[in-house]
Tab-separated table of C-alpha atoms and ligand atoms in Angstrom:
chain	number	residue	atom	x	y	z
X	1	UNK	CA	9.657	-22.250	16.557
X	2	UNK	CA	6.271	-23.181	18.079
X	3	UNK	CA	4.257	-26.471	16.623
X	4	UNK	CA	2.097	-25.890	13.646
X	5	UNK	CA	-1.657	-26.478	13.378
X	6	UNK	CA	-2.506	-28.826	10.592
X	7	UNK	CA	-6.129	-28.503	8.545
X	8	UNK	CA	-7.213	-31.279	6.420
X	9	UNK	CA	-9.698	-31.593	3.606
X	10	UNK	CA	-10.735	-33.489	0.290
X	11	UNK	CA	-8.957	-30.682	-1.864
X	12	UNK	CA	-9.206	-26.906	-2.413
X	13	UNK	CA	-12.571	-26.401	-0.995
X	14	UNK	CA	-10.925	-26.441	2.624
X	15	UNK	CA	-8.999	-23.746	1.489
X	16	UNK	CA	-12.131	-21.358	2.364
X	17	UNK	CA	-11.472	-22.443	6.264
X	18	UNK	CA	-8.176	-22.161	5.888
X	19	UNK	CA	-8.152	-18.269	5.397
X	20	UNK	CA	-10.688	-17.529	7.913
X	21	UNK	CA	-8.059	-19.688	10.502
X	22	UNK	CA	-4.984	-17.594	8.578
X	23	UNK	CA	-7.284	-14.409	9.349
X	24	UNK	CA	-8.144	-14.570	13.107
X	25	UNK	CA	-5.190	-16.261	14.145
X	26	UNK	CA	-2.588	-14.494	12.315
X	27	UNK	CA	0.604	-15.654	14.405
X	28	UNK	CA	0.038	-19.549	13.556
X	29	UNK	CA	1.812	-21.407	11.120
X	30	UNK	CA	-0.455	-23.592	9.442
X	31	UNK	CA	0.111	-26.850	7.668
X	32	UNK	CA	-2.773	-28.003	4.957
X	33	UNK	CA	-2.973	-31.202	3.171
X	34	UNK	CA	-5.831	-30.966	0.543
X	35	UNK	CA	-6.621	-34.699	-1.614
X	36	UNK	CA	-6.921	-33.280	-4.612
X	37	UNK	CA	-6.621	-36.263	-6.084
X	38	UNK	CA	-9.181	-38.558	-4.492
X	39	UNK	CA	-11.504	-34.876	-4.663
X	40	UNK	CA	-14.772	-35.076	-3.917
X	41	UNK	CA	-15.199	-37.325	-0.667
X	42	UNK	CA	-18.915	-36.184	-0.430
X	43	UNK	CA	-20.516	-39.262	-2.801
X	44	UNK	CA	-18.157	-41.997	-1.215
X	45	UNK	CA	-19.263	-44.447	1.204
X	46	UNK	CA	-18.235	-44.031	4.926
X	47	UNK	CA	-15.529	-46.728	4.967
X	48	UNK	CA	-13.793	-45.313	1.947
X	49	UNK	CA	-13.974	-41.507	3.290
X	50	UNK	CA	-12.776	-42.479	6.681
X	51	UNK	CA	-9.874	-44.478	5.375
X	52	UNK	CA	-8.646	-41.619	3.345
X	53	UNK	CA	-8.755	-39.168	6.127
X	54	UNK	CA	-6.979	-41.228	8.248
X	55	UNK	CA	-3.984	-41.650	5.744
X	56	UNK	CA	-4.124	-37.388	5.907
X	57	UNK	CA	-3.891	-37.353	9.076
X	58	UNK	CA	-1.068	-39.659	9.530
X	59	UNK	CA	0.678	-37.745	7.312
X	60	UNK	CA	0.210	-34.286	9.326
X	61	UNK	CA	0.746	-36.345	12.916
X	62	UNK	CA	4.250	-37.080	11.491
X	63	UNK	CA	4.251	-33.078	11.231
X	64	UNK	CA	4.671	-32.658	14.659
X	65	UNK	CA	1.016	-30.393	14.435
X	66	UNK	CA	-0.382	-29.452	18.174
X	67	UNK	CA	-3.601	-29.564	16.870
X	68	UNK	CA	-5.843	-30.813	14.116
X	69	UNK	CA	-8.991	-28.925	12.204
X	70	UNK	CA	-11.043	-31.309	10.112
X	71	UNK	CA	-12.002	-28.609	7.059
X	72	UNK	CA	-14.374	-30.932	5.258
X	73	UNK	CA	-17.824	-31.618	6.553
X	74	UNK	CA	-18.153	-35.030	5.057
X	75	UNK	CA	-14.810	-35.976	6.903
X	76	UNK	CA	-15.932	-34.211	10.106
X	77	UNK	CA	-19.288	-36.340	9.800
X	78	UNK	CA	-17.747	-39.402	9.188
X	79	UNK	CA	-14.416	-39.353	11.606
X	80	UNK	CA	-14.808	-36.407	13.930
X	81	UNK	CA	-15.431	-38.906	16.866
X	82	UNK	CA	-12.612	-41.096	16.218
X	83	UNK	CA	-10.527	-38.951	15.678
X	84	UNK	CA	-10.942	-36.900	19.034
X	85	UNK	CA	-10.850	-40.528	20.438
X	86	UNK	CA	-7.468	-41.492	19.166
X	87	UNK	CA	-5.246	-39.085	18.570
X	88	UNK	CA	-2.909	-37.362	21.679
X	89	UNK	CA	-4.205	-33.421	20.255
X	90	UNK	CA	-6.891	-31.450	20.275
X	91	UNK	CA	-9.240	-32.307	16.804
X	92	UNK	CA	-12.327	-30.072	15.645
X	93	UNK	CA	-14.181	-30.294	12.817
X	94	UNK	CA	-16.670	-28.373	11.072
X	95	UNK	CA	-20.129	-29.297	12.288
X	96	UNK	CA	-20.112	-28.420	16.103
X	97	UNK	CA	-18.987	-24.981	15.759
X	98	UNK	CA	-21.894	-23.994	12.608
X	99	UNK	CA	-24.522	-25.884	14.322
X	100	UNK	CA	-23.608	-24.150	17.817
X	101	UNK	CA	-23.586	-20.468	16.059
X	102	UNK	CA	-27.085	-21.594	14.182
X	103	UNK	CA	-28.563	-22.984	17.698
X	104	UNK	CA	-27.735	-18.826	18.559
X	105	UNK	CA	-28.905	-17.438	15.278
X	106	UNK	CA	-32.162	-19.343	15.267
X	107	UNK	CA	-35.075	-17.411	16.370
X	108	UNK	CA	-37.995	-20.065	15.736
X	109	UNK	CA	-35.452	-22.945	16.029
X	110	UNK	CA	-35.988	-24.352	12.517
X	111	UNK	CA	-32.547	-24.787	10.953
X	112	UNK	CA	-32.127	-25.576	7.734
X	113	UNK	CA	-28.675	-27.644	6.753
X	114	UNK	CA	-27.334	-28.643	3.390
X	115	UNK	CA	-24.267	-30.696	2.365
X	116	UNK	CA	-22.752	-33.315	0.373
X	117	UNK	CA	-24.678	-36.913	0.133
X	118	UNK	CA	-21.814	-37.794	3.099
X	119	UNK	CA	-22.953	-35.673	5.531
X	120	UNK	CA	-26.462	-35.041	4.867
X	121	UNK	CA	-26.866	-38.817	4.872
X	122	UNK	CA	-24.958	-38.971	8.008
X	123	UNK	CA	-27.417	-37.215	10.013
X	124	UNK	CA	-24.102	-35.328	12.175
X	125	UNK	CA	-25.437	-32.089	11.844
X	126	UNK	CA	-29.600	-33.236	13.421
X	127	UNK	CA	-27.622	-34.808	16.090
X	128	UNK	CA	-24.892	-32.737	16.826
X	129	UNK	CA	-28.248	-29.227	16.881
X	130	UNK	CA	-30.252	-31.794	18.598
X	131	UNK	CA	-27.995	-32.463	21.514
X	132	UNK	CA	-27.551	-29.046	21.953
X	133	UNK	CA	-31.171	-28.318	21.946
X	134	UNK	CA	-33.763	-31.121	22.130
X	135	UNK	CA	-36.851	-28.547	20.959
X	136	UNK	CA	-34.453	-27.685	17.011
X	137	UNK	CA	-35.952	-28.870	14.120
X	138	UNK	CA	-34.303	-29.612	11.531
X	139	UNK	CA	-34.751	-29.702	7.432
X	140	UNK	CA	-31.725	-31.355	5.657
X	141	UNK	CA	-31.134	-31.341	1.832
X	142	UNK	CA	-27.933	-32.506	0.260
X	143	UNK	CA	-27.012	-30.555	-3.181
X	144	UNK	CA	-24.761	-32.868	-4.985
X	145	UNK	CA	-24.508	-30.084	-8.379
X	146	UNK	CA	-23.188	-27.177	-6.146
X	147	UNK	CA	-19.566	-28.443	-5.361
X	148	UNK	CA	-18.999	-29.273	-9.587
X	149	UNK	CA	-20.722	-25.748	-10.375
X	150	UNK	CA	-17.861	-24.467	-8.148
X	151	UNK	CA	-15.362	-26.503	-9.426
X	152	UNK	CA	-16.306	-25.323	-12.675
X	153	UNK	CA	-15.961	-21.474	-11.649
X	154	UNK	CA	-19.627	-21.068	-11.967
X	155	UNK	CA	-20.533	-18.727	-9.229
X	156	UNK	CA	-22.461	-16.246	-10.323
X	157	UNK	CA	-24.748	-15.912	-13.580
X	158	UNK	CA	-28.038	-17.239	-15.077
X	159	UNK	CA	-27.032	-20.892	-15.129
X	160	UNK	CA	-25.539	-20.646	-11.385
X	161	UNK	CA	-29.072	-19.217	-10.193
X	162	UNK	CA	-31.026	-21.889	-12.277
X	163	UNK	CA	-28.949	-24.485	-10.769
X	164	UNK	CA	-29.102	-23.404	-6.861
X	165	UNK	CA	-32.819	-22.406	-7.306
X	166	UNK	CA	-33.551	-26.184	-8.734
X	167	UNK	CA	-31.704	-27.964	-6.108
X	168	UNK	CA	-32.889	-25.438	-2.666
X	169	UNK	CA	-36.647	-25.942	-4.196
X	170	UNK	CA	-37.697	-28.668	-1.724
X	171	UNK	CA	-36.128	-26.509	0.939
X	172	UNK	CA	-37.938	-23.305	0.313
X	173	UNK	CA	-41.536	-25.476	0.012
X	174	UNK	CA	-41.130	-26.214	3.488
X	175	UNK	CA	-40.356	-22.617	4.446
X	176	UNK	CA	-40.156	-22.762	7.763
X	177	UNK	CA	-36.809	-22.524	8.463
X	178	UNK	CA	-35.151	-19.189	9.303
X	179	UNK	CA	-31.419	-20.128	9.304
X	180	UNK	CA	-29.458	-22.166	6.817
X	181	UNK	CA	-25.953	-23.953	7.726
X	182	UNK	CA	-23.719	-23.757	4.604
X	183	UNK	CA	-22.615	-27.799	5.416
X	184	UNK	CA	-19.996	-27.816	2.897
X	185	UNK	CA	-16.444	-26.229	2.358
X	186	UNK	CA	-17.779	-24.320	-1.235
X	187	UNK	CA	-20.696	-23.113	-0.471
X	188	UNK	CA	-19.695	-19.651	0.824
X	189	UNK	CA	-18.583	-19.424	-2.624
X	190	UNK	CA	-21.693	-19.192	-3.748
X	191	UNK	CA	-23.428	-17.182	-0.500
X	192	UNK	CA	-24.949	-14.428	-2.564
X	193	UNK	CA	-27.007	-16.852	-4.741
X	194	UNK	CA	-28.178	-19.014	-2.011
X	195	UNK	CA	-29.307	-15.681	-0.140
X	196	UNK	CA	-30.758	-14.741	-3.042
X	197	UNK	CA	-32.851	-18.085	-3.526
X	198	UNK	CA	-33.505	-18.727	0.146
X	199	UNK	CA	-34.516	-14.917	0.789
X	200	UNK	CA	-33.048	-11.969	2.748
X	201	UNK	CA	-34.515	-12.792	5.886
X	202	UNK	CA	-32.953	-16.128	5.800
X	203	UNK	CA	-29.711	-15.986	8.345
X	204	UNK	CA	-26.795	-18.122	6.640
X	205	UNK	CA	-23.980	-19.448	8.805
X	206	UNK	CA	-20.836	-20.184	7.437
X	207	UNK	CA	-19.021	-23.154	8.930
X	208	UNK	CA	-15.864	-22.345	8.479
X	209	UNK	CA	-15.743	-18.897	10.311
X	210	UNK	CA	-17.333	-20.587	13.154
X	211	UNK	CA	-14.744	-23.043	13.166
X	212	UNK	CA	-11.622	-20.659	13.055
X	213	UNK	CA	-13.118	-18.652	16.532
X	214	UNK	CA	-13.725	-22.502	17.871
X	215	UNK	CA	-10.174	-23.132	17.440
X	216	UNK	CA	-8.548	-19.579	18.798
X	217	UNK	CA	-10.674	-20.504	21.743
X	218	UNK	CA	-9.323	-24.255	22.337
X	219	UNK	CA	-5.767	-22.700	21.857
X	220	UNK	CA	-6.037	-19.956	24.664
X	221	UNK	CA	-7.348	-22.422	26.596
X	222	UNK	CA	-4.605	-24.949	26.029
X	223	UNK	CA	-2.574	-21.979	26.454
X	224	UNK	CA	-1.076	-22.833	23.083
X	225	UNK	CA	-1.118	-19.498	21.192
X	226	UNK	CA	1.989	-18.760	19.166
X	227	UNK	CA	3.457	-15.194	20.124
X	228	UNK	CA	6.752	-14.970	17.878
X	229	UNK	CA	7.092	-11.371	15.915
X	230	UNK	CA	7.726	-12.970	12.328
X	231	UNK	CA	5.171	-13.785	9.774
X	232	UNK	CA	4.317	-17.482	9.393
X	233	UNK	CA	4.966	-19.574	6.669
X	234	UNK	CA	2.372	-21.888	6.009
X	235	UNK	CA	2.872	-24.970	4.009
X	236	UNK	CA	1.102	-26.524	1.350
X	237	UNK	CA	0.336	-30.011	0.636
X	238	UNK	CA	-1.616	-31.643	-1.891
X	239	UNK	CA	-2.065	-35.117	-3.521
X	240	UNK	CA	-2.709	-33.847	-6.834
X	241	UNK	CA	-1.692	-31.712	-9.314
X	242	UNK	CA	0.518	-29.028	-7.771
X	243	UNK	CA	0.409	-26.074	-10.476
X	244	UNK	CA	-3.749	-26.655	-10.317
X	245	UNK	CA	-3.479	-26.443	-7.052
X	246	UNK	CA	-1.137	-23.350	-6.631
X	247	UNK	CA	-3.606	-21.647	-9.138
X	248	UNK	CA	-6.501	-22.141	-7.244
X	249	UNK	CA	-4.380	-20.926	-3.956
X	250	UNK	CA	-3.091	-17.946	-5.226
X	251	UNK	CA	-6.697	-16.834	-6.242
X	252	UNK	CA	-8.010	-17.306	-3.055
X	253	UNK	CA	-4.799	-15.869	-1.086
X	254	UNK	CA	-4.015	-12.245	-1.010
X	255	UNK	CA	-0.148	-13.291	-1.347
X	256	UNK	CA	1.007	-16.294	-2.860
X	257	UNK	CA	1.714	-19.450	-1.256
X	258	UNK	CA	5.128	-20.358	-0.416
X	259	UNK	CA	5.544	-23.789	0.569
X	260	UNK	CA	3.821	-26.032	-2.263
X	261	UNK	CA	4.558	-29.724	-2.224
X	262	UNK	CA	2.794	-32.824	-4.396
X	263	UNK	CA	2.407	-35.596	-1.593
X	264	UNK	CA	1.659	-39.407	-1.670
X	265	UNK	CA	-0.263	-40.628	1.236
X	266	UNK	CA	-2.170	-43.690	-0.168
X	267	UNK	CA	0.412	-46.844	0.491
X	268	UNK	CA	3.967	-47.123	0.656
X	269	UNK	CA	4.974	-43.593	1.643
X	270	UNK	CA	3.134	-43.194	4.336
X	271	UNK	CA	4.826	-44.407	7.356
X	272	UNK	CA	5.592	-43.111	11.518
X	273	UNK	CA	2.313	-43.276	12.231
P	301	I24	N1	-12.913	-23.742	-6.988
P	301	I24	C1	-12.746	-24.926	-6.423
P	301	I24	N2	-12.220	-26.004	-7.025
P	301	I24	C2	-11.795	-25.891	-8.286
P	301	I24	C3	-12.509	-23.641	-8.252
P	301	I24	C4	-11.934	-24.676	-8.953
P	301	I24	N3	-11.626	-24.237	-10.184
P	301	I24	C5	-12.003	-22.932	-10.250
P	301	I24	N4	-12.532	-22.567	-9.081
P	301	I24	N5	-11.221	-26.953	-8.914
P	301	I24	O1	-13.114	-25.105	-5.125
P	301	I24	C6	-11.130	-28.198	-8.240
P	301	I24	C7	-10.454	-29.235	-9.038
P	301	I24	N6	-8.997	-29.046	-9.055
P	301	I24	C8	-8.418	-28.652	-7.767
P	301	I24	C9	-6.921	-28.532	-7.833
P	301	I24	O2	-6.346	-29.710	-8.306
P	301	I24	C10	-6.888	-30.185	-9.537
P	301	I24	C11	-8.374	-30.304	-9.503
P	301	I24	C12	-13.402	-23.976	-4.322
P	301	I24	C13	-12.127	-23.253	-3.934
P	301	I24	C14	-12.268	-22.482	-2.701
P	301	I24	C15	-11.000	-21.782	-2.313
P	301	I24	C16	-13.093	-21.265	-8.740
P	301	I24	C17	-12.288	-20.559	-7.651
P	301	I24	C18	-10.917	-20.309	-7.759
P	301	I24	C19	-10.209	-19.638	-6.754
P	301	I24	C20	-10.882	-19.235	-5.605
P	301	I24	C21	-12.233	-19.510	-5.481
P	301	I24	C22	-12.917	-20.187	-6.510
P	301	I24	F1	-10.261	-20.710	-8.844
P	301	I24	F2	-14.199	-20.463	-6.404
P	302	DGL	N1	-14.908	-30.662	1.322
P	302	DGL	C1	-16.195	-31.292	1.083
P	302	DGL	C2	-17.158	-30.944	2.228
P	302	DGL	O1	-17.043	-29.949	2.880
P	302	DGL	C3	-16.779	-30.873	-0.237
P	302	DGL	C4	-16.058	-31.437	-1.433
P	302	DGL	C5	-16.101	-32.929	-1.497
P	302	DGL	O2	-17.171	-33.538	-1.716
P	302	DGL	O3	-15.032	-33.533	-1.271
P	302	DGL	O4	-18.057	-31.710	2.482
């Protein structure tokens, strides 16, 4: 059996990468650790968010994975470099691919991005559009009460509205901008109302999706596509609580998941790497 591909985020919200990766590259076995427990990463400070990714990733290099997607933009902004740096496979993250597919969108190159505090603060997404094309501006915003409104199954309604109207207000004063990067594993969740705030002729880019054709193309080109006739069966790993978790999964899968394990990754345990 061929090497799996492992996909690492700060919990569930990963899990909307995870099924576009499941969807265009339906003969890989996947491997995802979510840290449900330490959930959300986006208000930590750099030091604290980096160390936790790396004891993820330890965890998934003693998996034997042949290559490693970085589901959560705050991680990506925070370790995407290092990562690519040190480790012996192939490592994408979120950013590059949404800020490559907005760069196309873009008709007046004004992109618009929004995030956690992480990676708004961290400026990855300017760089990453600006090194692709020096004449992009750019209009950040980080919307701290979107990933808790998700969390809280509020995705649609009155209060939802009220809440992503607030927060996108300083975004749609500027109006200039007519593409938006959805910086953060929940917003697709919540792509209708943002549309609905931001207006129709507002393009929105999904991360994720970008990210799952980013990594069919690395594979082809590594000439590391699986080709076997059965289905894969992904695994499941999280560092919280597993029947939340499976919940949540199920939901979001059209079958349910298989392989569902609670993991420890923060001391002891985690050792080979
Ligand atoms: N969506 C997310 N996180 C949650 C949630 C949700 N609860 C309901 N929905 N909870 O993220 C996070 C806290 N939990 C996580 C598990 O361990 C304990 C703590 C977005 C998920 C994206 C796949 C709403 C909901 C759902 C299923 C699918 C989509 C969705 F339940 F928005
Ligand atoms: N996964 C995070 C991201 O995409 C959102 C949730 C969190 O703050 O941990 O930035």
């Amino acid at each position: 059996m061929g090497q799996p591909i492992g996909v690492i985020d700060s919990g569930v919200g990963g899990l909307t990468v995870a099924r576009e990766l499941m969807r265009q590259l339906p003969k890989e076995r996947f491997i995802y650790l979510g840290d449900t427990k330490r959930c959300p990463y986006g208000p930590r400070p750099e030091q604290e968010v980096r160390a936790f990714t790396w004891q993820m990733v330890r965890f998934l290099l003693a998996k034997d994975i042949k290559m490693l997607v970085i589901a959560c933009n705050t991680a990506t902004a925070f370790t995407l470099r290092e990562l690519q740096r040190e480790l012996p496979i192939p490592v994408i993250g979120v950013i590059e691919p949404g800020a490559r597919a907005a760069i196309k969108a873009s008709k007046n190159k004004r992109i618009g991005v929004i995030g956690t505090e992480g990676t708004i603060e961290s400026k990855a997404y300017p760089n990453k559009l600006m090194s692709i094309d020096d004449e992009i501006r750019v209009n950040d915003l980080s919307c701290p009460p979107f990933v808790p409104m998700v969390e809280e199954g509020i995705l649609t309604g009155d209060q939802a509205l009220g809440i992503v109207e607030r927060t996108l207000q300083p975004l749609k004063d500027m109006n200039h901008i007519d593409t938006l990067i959805l910086g953060c594993t929940h917003y697709p969740l919540i792509t209708p109302l943002i549309q609905q705030v931001m207006g129709e002729s507002i393009q929105v880019i999904s991360s994720g999706e970008e990210t799952a054709r980013e990594a069919s193309l690395i594979l082809a080109y590594h000439d590391a596509l699986e080709n076997r006739k059965e289905k894969p069966v992904h695994e499941f790993y999280t560092t919280g609580d597993l029947e939340k978790f499976r919940q949540i999964a199920n939901n979001w899968f059209d079958e349910p998941v298989q392989v569902l394990e609670v993991v420890e990754i923060d001391g002891a345990k985690s050792s080979a790497y």
